[in-house]
PDB file of C-alpha atoms in Angstrom:
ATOM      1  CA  UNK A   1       0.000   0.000   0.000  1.00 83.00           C
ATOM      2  CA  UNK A   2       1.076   3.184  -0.248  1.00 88.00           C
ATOM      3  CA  UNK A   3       0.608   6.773   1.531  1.00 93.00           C
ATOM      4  CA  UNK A   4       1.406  10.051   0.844  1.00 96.00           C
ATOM      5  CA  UNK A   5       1.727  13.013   3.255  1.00 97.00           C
ATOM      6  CA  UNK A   6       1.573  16.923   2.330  1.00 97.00           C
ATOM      7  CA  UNK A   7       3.519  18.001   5.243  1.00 96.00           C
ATOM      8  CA  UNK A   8       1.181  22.030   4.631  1.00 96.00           C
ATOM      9  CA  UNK A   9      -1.859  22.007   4.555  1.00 96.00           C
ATOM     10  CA  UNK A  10      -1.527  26.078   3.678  1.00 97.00           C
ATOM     11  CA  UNK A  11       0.703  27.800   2.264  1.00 98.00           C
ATOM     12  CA  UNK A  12       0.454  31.541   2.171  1.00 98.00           C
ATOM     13  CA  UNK A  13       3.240  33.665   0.452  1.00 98.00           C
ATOM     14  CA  UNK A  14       3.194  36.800  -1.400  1.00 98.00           C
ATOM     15  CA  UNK A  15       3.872  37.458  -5.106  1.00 97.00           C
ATOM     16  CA  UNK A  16       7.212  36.940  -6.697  1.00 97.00           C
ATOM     17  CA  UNK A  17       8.529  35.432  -3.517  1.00 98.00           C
ATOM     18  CA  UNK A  18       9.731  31.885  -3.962  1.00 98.00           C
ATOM     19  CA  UNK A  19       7.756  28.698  -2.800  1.00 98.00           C
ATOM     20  CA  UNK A  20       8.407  25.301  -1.634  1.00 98.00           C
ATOM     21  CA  UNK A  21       5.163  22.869  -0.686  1.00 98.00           C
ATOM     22  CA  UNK A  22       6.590  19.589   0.882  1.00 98.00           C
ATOM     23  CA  UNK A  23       5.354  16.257   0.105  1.00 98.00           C
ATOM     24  CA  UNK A  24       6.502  13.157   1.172  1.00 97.00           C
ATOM     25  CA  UNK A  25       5.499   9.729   0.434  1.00 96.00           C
ATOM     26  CA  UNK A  26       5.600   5.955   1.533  1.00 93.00           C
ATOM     27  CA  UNK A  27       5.392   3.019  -0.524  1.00 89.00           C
ATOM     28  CA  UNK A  28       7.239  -0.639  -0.428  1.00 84.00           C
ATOM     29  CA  UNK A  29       7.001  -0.903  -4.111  1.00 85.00           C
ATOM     30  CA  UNK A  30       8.495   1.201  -6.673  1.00 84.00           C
ATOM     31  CA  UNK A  31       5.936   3.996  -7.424  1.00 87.00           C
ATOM     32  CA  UNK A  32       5.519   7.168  -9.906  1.00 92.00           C
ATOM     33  CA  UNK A  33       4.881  10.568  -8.353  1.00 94.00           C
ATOM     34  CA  UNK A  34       3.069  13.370  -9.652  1.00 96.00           C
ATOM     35  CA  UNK A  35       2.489  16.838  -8.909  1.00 97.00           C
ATOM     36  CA  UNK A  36      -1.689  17.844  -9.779  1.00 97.00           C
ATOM     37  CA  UNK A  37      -3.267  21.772  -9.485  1.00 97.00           C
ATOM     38  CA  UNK A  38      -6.837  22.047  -8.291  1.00 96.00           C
ATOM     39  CA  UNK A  39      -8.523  25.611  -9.702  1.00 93.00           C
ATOM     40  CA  UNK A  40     -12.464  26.082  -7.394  1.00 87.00           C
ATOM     41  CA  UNK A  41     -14.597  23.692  -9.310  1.00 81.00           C
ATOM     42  CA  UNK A  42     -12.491  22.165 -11.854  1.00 87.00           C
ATOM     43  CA  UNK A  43     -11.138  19.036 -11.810  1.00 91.00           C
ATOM     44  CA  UNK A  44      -7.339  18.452 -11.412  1.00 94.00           C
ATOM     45  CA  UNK A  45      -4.774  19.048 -14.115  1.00 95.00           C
ATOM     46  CA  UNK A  46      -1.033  17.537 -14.137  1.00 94.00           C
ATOM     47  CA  UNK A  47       2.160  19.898 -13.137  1.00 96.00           C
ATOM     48  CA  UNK A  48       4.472  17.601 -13.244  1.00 95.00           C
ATOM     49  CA  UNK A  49       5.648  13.924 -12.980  1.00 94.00           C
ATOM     50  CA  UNK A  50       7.879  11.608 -12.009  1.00 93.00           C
ATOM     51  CA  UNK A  51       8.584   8.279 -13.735  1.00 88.00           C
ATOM     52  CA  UNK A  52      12.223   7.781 -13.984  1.00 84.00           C
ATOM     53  CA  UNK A  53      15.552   9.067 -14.737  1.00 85.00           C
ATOM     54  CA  UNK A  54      16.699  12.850 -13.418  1.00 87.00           C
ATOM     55  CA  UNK A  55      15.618  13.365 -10.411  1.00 90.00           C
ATOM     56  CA  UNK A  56      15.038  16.794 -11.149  1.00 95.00           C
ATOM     57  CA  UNK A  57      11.882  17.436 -13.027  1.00 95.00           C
ATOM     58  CA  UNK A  58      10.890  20.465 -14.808  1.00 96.00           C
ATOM     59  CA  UNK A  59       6.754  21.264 -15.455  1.00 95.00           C
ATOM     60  CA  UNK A  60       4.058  23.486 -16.715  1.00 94.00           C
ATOM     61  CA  UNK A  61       4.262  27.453 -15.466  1.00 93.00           C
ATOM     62  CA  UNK A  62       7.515  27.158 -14.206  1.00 96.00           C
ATOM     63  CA  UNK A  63       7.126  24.600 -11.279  1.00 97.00           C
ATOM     64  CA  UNK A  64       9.755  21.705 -10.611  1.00 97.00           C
ATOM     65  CA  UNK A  65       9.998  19.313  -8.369  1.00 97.00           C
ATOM     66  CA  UNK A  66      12.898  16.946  -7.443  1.00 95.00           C
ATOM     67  CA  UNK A  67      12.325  13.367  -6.123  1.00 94.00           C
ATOM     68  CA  UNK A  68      14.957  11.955  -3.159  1.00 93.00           C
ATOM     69  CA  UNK A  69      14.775   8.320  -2.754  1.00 90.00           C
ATOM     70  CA  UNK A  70      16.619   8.085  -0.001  1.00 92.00           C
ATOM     71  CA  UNK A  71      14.043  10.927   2.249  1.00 92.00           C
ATOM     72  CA  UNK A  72      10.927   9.778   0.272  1.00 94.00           C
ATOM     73  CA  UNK A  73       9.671  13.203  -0.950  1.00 96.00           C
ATOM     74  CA  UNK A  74       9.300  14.970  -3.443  1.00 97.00           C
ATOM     75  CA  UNK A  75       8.753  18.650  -2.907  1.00 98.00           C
ATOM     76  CA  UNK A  76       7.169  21.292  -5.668  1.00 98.00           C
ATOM     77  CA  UNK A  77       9.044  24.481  -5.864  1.00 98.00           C
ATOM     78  CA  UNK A  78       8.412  27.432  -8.017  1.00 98.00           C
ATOM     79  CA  UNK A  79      11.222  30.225  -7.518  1.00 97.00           C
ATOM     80  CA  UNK A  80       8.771  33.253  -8.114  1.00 97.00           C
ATOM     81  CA  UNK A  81       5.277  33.155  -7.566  1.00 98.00           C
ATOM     82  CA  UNK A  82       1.918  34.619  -9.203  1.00 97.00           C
ATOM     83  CA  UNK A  83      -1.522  35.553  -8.193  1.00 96.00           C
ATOM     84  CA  UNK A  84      -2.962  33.199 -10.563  1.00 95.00           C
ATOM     85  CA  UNK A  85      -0.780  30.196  -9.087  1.00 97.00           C
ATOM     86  CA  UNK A  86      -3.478  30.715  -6.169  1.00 97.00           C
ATOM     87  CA  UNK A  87      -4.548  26.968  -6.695  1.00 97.00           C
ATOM     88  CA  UNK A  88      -4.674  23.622  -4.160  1.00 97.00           C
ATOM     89  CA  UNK A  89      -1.705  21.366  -5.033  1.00 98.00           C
ATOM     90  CA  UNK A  90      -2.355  17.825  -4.869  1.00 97.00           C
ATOM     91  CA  UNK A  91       0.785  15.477  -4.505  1.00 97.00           C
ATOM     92  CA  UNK A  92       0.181  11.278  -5.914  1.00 96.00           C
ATOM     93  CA  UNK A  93       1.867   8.300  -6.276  1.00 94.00           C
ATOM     94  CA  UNK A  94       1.109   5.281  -8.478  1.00 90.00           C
ATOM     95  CA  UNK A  95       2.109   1.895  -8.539  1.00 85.00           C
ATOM     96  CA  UNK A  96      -0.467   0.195 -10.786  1.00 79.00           C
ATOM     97  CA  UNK A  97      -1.870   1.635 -13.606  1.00 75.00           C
ATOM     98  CA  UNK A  98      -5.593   3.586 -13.436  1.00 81.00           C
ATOM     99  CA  UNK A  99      -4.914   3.742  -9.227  1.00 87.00           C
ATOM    100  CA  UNK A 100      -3.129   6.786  -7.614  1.00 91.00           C
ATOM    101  CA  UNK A 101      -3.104   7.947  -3.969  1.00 93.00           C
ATOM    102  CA  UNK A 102      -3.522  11.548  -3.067  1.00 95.00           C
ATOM    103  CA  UNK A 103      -2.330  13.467  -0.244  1.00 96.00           C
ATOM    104  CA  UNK A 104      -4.966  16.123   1.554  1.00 96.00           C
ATOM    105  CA  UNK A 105      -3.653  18.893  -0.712  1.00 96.00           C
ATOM    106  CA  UNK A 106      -2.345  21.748   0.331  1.00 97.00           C
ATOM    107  CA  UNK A 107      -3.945  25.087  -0.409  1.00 97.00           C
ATOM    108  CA  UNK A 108      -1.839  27.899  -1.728  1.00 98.00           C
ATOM    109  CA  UNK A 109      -2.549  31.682  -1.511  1.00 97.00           C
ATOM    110  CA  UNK A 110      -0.183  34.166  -3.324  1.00 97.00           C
ATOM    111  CA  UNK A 111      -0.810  37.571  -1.676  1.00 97.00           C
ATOM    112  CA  UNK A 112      -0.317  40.783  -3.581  1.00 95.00           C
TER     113      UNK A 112
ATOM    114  CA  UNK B   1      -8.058  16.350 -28.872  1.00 70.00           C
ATOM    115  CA  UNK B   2     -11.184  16.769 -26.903  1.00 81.00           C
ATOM    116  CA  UNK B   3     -10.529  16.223 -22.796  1.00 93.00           C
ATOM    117  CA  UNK B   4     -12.322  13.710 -20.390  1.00 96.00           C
ATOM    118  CA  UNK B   5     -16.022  14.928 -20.334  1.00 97.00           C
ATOM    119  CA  UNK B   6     -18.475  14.408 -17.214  1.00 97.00           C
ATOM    120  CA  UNK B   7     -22.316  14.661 -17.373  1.00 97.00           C
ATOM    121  CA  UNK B   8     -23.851  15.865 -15.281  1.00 97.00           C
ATOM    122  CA  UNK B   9     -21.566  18.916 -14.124  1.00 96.00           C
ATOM    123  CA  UNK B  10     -24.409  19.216 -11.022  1.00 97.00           C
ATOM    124  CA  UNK B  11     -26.651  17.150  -9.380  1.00 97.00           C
ATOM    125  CA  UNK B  12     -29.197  17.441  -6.468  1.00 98.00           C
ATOM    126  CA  UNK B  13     -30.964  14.338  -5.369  1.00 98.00           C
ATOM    127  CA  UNK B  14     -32.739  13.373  -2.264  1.00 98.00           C
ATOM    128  CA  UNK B  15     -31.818  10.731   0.434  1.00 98.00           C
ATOM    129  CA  UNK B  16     -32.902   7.063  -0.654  1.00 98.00           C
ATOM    130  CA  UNK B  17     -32.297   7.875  -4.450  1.00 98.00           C
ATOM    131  CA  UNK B  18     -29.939   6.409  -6.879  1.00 98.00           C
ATOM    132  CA  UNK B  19     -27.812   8.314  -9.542  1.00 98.00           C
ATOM    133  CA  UNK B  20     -25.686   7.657 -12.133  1.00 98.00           C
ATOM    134  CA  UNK B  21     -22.734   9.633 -13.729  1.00 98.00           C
ATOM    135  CA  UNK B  22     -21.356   9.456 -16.791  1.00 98.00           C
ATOM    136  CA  UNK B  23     -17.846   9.899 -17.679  1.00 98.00           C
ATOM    137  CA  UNK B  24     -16.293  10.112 -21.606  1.00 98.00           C
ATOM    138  CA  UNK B  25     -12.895   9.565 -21.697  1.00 96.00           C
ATOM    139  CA  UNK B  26      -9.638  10.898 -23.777  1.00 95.00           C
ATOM    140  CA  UNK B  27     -10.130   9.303 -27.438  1.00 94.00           C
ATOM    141  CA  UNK B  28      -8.039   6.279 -27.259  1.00 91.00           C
ATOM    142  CA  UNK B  29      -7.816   5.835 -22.986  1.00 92.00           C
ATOM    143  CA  UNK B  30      -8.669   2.736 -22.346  1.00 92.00           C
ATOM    144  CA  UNK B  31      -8.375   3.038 -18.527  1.00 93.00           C
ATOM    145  CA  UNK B  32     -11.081   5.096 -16.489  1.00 96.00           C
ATOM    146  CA  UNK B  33     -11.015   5.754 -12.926  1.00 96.00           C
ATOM    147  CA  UNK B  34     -13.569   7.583 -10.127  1.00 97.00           C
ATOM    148  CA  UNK B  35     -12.527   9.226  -7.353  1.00 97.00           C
ATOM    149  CA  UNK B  36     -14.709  10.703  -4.594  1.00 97.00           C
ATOM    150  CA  UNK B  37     -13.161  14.376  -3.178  1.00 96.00           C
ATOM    151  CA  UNK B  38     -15.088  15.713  -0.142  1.00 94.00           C
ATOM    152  CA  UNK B  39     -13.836  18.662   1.988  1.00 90.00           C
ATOM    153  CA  UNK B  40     -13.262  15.761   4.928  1.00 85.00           C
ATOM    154  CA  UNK B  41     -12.059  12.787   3.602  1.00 89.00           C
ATOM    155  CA  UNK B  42      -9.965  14.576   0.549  1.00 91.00           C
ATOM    156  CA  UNK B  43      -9.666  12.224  -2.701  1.00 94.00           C
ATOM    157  CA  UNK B  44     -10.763   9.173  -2.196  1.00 95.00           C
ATOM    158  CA  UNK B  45     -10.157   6.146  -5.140  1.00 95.00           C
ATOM    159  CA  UNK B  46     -13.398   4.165  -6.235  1.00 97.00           C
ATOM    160  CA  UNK B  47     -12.327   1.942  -8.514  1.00 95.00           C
ATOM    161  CA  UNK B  48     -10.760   1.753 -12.115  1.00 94.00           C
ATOM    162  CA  UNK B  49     -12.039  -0.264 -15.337  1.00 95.00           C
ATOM    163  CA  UNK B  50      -9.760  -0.911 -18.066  1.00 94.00           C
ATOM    164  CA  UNK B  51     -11.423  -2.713 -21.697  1.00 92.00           C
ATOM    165  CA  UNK B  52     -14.739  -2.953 -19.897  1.00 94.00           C
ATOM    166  CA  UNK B  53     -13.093  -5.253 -16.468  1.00 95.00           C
ATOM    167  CA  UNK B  54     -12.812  -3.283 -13.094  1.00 94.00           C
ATOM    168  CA  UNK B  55      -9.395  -4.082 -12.378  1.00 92.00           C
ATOM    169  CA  UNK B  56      -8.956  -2.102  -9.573  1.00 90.00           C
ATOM    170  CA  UNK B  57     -11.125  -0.815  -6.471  1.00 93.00           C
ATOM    171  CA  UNK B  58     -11.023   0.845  -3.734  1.00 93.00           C
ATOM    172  CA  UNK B  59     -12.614   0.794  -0.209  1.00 94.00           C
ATOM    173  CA  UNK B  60     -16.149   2.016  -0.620  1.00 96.00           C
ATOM    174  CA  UNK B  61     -19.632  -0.075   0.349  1.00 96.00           C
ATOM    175  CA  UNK B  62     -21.431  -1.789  -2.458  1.00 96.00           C
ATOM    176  CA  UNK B  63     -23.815   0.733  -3.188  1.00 97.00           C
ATOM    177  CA  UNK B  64     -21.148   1.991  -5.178  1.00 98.00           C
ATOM    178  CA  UNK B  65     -20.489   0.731  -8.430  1.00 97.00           C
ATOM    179  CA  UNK B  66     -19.895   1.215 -11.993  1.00 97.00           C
ATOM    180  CA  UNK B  67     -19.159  -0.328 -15.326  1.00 97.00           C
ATOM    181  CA  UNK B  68     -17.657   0.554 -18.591  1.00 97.00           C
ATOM    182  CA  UNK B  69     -18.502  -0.008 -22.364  1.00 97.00           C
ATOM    183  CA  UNK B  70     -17.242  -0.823 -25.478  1.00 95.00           C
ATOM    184  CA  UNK B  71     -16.285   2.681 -26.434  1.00 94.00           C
ATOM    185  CA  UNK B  72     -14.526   3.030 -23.055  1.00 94.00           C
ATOM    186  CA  UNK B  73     -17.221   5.327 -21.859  1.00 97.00           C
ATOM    187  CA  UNK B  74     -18.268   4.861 -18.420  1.00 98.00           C
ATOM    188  CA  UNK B  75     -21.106   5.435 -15.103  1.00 98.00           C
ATOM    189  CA  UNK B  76     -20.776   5.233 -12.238  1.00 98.00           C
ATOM    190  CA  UNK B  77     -23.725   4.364  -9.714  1.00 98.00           C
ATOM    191  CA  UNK B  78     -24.604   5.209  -6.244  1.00 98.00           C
ATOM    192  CA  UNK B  79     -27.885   3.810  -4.641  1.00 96.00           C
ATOM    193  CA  UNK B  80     -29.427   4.268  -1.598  1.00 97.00           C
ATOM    194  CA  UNK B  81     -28.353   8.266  -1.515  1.00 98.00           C
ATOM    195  CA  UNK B  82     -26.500   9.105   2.066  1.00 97.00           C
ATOM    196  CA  UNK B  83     -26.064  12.815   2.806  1.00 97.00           C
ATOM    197  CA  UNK B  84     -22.481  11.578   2.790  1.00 96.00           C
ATOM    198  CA  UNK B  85     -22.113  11.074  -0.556  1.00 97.00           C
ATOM    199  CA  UNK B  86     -22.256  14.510  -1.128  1.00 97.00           C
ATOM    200  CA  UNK B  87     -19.053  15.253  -3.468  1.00 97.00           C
ATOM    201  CA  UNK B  88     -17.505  16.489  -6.145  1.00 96.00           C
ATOM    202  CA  UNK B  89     -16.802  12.886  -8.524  1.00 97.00           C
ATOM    203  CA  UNK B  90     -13.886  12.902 -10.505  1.00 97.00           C
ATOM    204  CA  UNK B  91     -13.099  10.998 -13.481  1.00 97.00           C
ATOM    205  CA  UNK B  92      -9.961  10.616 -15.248  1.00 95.00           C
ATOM    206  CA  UNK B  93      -8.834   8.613 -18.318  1.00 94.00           C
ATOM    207  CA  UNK B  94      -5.193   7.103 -18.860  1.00 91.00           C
ATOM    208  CA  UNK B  95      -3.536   5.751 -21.966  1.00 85.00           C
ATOM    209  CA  UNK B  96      -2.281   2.178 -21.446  1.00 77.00           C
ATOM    210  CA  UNK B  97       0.289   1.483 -18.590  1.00 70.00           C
ATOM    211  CA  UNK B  98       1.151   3.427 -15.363  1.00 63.00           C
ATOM    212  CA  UNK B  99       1.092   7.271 -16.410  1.00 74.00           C
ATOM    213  CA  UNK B 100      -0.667  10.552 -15.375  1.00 83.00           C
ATOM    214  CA  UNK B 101      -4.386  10.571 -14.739  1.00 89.00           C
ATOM    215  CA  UNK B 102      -6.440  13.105 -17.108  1.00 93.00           C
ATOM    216  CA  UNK B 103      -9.243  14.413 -15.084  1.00 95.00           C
ATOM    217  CA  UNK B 104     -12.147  15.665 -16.097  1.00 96.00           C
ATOM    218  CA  UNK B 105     -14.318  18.653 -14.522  1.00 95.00           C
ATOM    219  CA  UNK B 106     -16.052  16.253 -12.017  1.00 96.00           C
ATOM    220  CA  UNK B 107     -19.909  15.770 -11.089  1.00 97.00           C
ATOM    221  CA  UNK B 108     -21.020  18.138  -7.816  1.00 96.00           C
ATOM    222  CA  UNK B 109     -23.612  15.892  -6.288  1.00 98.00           C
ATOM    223  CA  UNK B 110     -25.495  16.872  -3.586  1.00 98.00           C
ATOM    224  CA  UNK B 111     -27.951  14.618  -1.147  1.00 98.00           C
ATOM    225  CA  UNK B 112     -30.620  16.492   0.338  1.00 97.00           C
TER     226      UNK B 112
END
């Protein structure tokens, strides 16, 4: 089975300041890890993912995210921050295809 | 390449009731997957079918339940309503093998 912890549930930071929203995961099988975005009443779209090779991976507007084995986590980081990044961020892993487990999401709110 | 469509966006129904959901998937996804997302219990896997077979499920009672057709289209079905159930209802659609999940704009449902 596996779990996945967002270590913030809220994040608040103000625009153009860098960001950093912490997830980390457990799993005794080797499992894919993705970064989601949650806008009010849409459904979620990808950011970013994590299936193999670098460990540093690059995504849509400007986030990355870099997976450490050896900690389990794999943190979302965005060096300068807009208004319209004012989103929840849901953190997954996979380890069979058409299942993925969420963490509680973590709300961010980029302050003028 | 049109996205993962849901019908209906909204629903109200009362206590006792059944509905079903419907969920159109990515041209050529032959995986489709449900998850429940409530303000408590966050998002919450149903189950998964893949060429019409559920081949994954979650942990939810047997009033839930859903099926998928030859077009990869699928429902889902709640009966028995519970104010409980009350949720936004996600679908997403994968291509073969253990990738990103492509969500749609989910089904509000509320039990009155």
């Amino acid at each position: 089975a596996q779990s996945v912890t967002q270590l913030d549930s809220q994040v608040p930071v103000f625009e153009e300041a860098p960001v950093e929203l912490r997830c980390n995961y457990s799993s005794s099988v080797s499992v894919y890890l993705f970064w989601y975005v949650q806008y009010p009443n849409q459904g979620l779209q990808l950011l970013l993912k994590y299936l193999s090779g670098s460990t540093l991976v690059k995504g849509i507007n400007g986030f990355e995210a870099e997976f450490n084995k050896s900690q389990t986590s794999f943190h979302l980081r965005k060096p300068s921050v807009h208004i319209s990044d004012t989103a929840e961020y849901f953190c997954a892993v996979s380890a069979s295809a058409g299942k993925s487990t969420f963490g509680d999401g973590t709300t961010l709110t980029v302050k003028p | 390449k049109a996205g993962v469509t849901q019908t209906p966006r909204y629903l109200i129904k009362t206590r006792g009731q059944q509905v079903t959901l419907s969920c159109s998937p990515i041209s050529g996804h032959r995986s489709v997957s449900w998850y429940q997302q409530t303000p408590g219990q966050g998002l919450q896997f149903l189950f998964e079918y893949f060429s019409e077979t559920q081949r994954n499920k979650g942990n939810f009672p047997g009033r839930f339940s859903g099926r998928q057709f030859s077009n990869s289209r699928s429902e889902m079905n709640v009966s028995t309503l519970e104010l409980g159930d009350s949720a936004l209802y996600l679908c997403a659609s994968s291509p073969q093998g253990v990738t990103e999940a492509f969500f749609g704009q989910g089904t509000r449902l509320t039990v009155v």
